[in-house]
Coordinates of C-alpha atoms in Angstrom, one line a residue:
Chain Q
T297 CA 0.3 -0.7 -0.1
Q298 CA 1.2 3.2 -1.2
L299 CA 1.5 6.0 1.5
L300 CA 2.2 9.3 1.1
E301 CA 2.9 11.4 4.9
Q302 CA 2.1 14.6 4.5
S303 CA 3.4 17.5 7.2
P304 CA 2.4 19.5 9.3
Q305 CA -0.7 18.5 9.5
F306 CA -2.0 21.8 10.4
L307 CA 0.4 25.2 10.6
S308 CA -0.6 28.7 12.1
I309 CA 1.1 31.5 10.9
Q310 CA 1.7 35.5 10.8
E311 CA 0.3 36.8 7.2
G312 CA 4.1 37.9 5.5
E313 CA 6.1 34.8 7.4
N314 CA 7.4 32.1 5.0
L315 CA 6.1 27.8 5.2
T316 CA 6.7 24.6 4.2
V317 CA 4.9 21.7 3.3
Y318 CA 5.8 18.4 3.2
C319 CA 5.0 15.1 1.7
N320 CA 7.4 12.6 1.6
S321 CA 6.9 8.6 0.9
S322 CA 8.9 5.7 0.7
S323 CA 7.3 4.8 -2.5
V324 CA 8.3 5.9 -6.5
F325 CA 5.4 8.2 -8.2
S326 CA 5.8 8.9 -11.9
S327 CA 4.6 12.3 -11.1
L328 CA 3.1 13.9 -7.6
Q329 CA 0.2 16.4 -7.5
W330 CA -0.6 19.3 -5.2
Y331 CA -4.0 21.1 -5.0
R332 CA -5.7 23.6 -2.8
Q333 CA -9.2 22.5 -0.9
E334 CA -11.5 25.6 0.7
P335 CA -14.5 24.4 3.1
G336 CA -17.8 23.1 1.2
E337 CA -15.4 22.6 -2.3
G338 CA -13.4 20.1 -3.6
P339 CA -9.4 19.5 -3.8
V340 CA -8.4 21.6 -6.9
L341 CA -5.3 21.3 -8.9
L342 CA -3.1 23.8 -8.2
V343 CA 0.6 22.1 -10.4
T344 CA 2.0 18.9 -11.0
V345 CA 4.8 17.7 -11.0
V346 CA 7.3 15.4 -13.1
T347 CA 10.3 14.9 -13.0
G348 CA 12.5 14.3 -10.5
G349 CA 14.5 17.5 -9.0
E350 CA 12.1 19.1 -11.2
V351 CA 10.9 23.0 -9.5
K352 CA 7.5 24.4 -10.3
K353 CA 7.2 28.0 -9.0
L354 CA 3.3 29.8 -9.5
K355 CA 3.2 33.8 -7.7
R356 CA 4.9 32.9 -4.7
L357 CA 4.3 28.9 -4.7
T358 CA 7.4 26.9 -5.0
F359 CA 7.1 23.4 -5.4
Q360 CA 10.4 20.6 -5.7
F361 CA 9.9 16.7 -6.5
G362 CA 13.2 15.1 -5.6
D363 CA 15.7 14.3 -7.1
A364 CA 14.0 10.5 -6.3
R365 CA 10.1 11.0 -6.8
K366 CA 9.2 10.2 -3.6
D367 CA 8.8 13.2 -2.2
S368 CA 7.6 17.0 -2.4
S369 CA 7.6 19.9 -0.7
L370 CA 5.8 23.8 -0.8
H371 CA 6.7 26.1 0.0
I372 CA 5.2 29.7 -0.3
T373 CA 6.7 32.9 0.7
A374 CA 5.3 36.1 2.6
A375 CA 2.0 34.4 3.5
Q376 CA -1.6 36.2 3.1
P377 CA -4.9 35.4 4.3
G378 CA -6.0 35.0 1.0
D379 CA -3.9 31.4 1.3
T380 CA -5.5 30.3 3.7
G381 CA -6.6 26.6 3.3
L382 CA -6.6 22.6 3.2
Y383 CA -3.3 22.3 1.3
L384 CA -3.6 18.5 -0.6
C385 CA -0.1 16.2 -2.1
A386 CA -1.7 13.5 -4.2
G387 CA 1.1 10.5 -6.1
A388 CA 0.5 8.7 -9.1
T389 CA 1.1 5.6 -10.1
S390 CA -1.0 4.2 -13.5
G391 CA -3.1 5.8 -14.8
S392 CA -5.1 8.4 -12.9
R393 CA -5.7 6.8 -9.7
L394 CA -4.2 9.6 -7.0
T395 CA -2.8 8.4 -3.4
F396 CA -3.7 11.3 -0.9
G397 CA -2.0 12.5 1.5
E398 CA -3.9 13.4 4.3
G399 CA -2.8 17.1 4.2
T400 CA -2.4 20.7 6.0
Q401 CA -4.6 22.8 7.0
L402 CA -3.3 26.5 6.8
T403 CA -3.9 29.7 8.3
V404 CA -3.0 33.1 7.5
N405 CA -3.8 35.5 10.7
P406 CA -3.6 39.5 9.5
Chain H
E161 CA -18.9 25.6 -18.5
A162 CA -20.7 23.9 -15.8
G163 CA -17.9 21.7 -13.3
V164 CA -18.4 19.2 -11.6
T165 CA -22.2 18.4 -10.4
Q166 CA -22.9 17.0 -7.5
F167 CA -26.6 15.6 -5.7
P168 CA -27.4 15.2 -2.6
S169 CA -25.0 18.0 -1.0
H170 CA -25.2 16.3 2.7
S171 CA -27.3 13.1 3.6
V172 CA -28.2 11.6 6.4
I173 CA -29.5 8.6 6.8
E174 CA -29.8 5.3 9.7
K175 CA -27.6 2.4 10.1
G176 CA -29.2 0.2 7.2
Q177 CA -31.2 2.3 4.8
T178 CA -30.2 3.3 1.3
V179 CA -28.0 5.8 -0.3
T180 CA -27.7 6.6 -4.0
L181 CA -24.9 9.8 -5.0
R182 CA -25.3 11.2 -8.2
C183 CA -22.6 12.9 -10.0
D184 CA -22.7 15.0 -13.3
P185 CA -19.2 15.5 -15.2
I186 CA -18.0 17.4 -16.8
S187 CA -19.4 17.2 -20.8
G188 CA -16.7 15.0 -23.2
H189 CA -14.8 14.1 -20.6
D190 CA -14.9 9.6 -20.5
N191 CA -13.2 9.6 -17.3
L192 CA -14.7 9.6 -13.8
Y193 CA -13.3 8.5 -10.6
W194 CA -15.3 8.1 -6.9
Y195 CA -12.8 9.0 -3.8
R196 CA -13.8 9.6 -0.3
R197 CA -13.0 10.7 3.3
V198 CA -13.8 9.3 6.1
M199 CA -12.8 11.4 9.5
G200 CA -9.8 11.6 10.5
K201 CA -8.2 9.9 6.8
E202 CA -7.0 10.9 3.5
I203 CA -9.2 10.6 0.2
K204 CA -9.3 7.5 -0.9
F205 CA -9.5 5.9 -4.3
L206 CA -12.9 4.5 -5.4
L207 CA -12.9 3.3 -8.6
H208 CA -12.1 4.5 -12.2
F209 CA -14.9 4.3 -15.4
V210 CA -14.1 5.0 -18.7
K211 CA -17.1 5.9 -20.2
E212 CA -19.3 3.4 -20.0
S213 CA -16.3 0.8 -18.6
K214 CA -15.1 0.1 -14.8
Q215 CA -11.4 0.9 -15.6
D216 CA -10.4 0.3 -11.8
E217 CA -12.4 -0.6 -9.2
S218 CA -9.6 -1.7 -6.9
G219 CA -10.1 0.6 -4.3
M220 CA -13.9 0.3 -3.8
P221 CA -14.1 -1.1 0.6
N222 CA -16.9 -4.3 -0.8
N223 CA -20.1 -5.2 -2.4
R224 CA -22.2 -2.9 -0.2
F225 CA -20.9 -0.2 -3.0
L226 CA -22.4 -0.6 -6.7
A227 CA -20.6 2.4 -8.6
E228 CA -23.0 2.4 -12.2
R229 CA -22.7 4.7 -15.2
T230 CA -24.7 4.2 -17.7
G231 CA -24.5 5.5 -21.0
G232 CA -21.2 6.5 -20.3
T233 CA -22.1 9.9 -19.0
Y234 CA -23.4 10.3 -15.4
S235 CA -22.4 8.4 -12.6
T236 CA -24.2 7.0 -9.8
L237 CA -22.8 5.7 -6.4
K238 CA -25.7 3.5 -4.2
V239 CA -24.2 2.5 -0.6
Q240 CA -26.6 -0.5 0.4
P241 CA -27.7 -1.5 3.4
A242 CA -25.3 1.9 4.8
E243 CA -23.2 0.9 8.2
L244 CA -21.8 3.5 11.0
E245 CA -18.4 3.5 9.4
D246 CA -18.9 4.9 5.3
S247 CA -19.9 8.8 6.7
G248 CA -17.8 11.0 5.3
V249 CA -17.0 12.5 1.9
Y250 CA -17.7 11.3 -1.1
F251 CA -16.2 13.4 -4.0
C252 CA -16.5 12.7 -7.8
A253 CA -14.2 13.8 -10.4
S254 CA -13.6 13.7 -14.4
S255 CA -11.2 14.6 -16.9
Q256 CA -10.9 14.5 -20.3
A257 CA -8.1 12.3 -20.8
V258 CA -5.7 9.3 -18.9
G259 CA -3.1 9.5 -16.3
A260 CA -1.7 12.9 -14.4
V261 CA 0.7 14.5 -16.3
G262 CA -0.6 17.2 -18.4
N263 CA -4.1 16.2 -17.8
T264 CA -6.2 18.5 -14.9
I265 CA -8.8 16.5 -12.3
Y266 CA -11.4 18.1 -12.1
F267 CA -13.0 17.4 -8.9
G268 CA -16.9 18.0 -7.5
E269 CA -17.9 19.8 -4.2
G270 CA -18.7 16.6 -2.7
S271 CA -21.5 14.5 -1.4
W272 CA -21.6 14.2 2.9
L273 CA -22.5 11.8 4.0
T274 CA -23.7 10.7 7.4
V275 CA -24.8 7.2 8.9
V276 CA -25.9 7.6 12.3

């Protein structure tokens, strides 16, 4: 059974601070996705990383895929209250079946 | 363009009763998925349809769960009889292509199921 461990589970920070969320597994994934979910809504795709060592940036968000394609990180610079939400990592192997982490609930206080 | 829509948004039923959840994927999306999140756990894959065919149903927990996608359009997920541990959020998702690379999977808002 493939597992993705996300940490931290909860994170509460002040506006302007930086943060990093980690996603780790003992399994190799062909790609890894990061989603953001807000209350009452479904997960929304932020980014897909495919190549080991790949780094992608989305405004203040930086996503990295580990060299061995077993882990990933999401770094947010100068967090804003609008960044508040549940961040989920999800690994893909064959087909479209995704293995999700438990998520990181981020709260950015003004 | 409408996104993935799910019905009902919330359902409270008694143990032993039957519930049917419906999902309407984005128009033109051949791939339809069911996932669920039970309390305190991660979102887990249930099954994957390609058009009307079950491509992968390895995540279905037991034979109390039945998923259908007649005609390859909307899908239903029936739980019969429901048990307490079936409580959670059931997400439907759809995509045009198969695979995560270069392919966006769109999730619905989820159907919250509470079994009492």
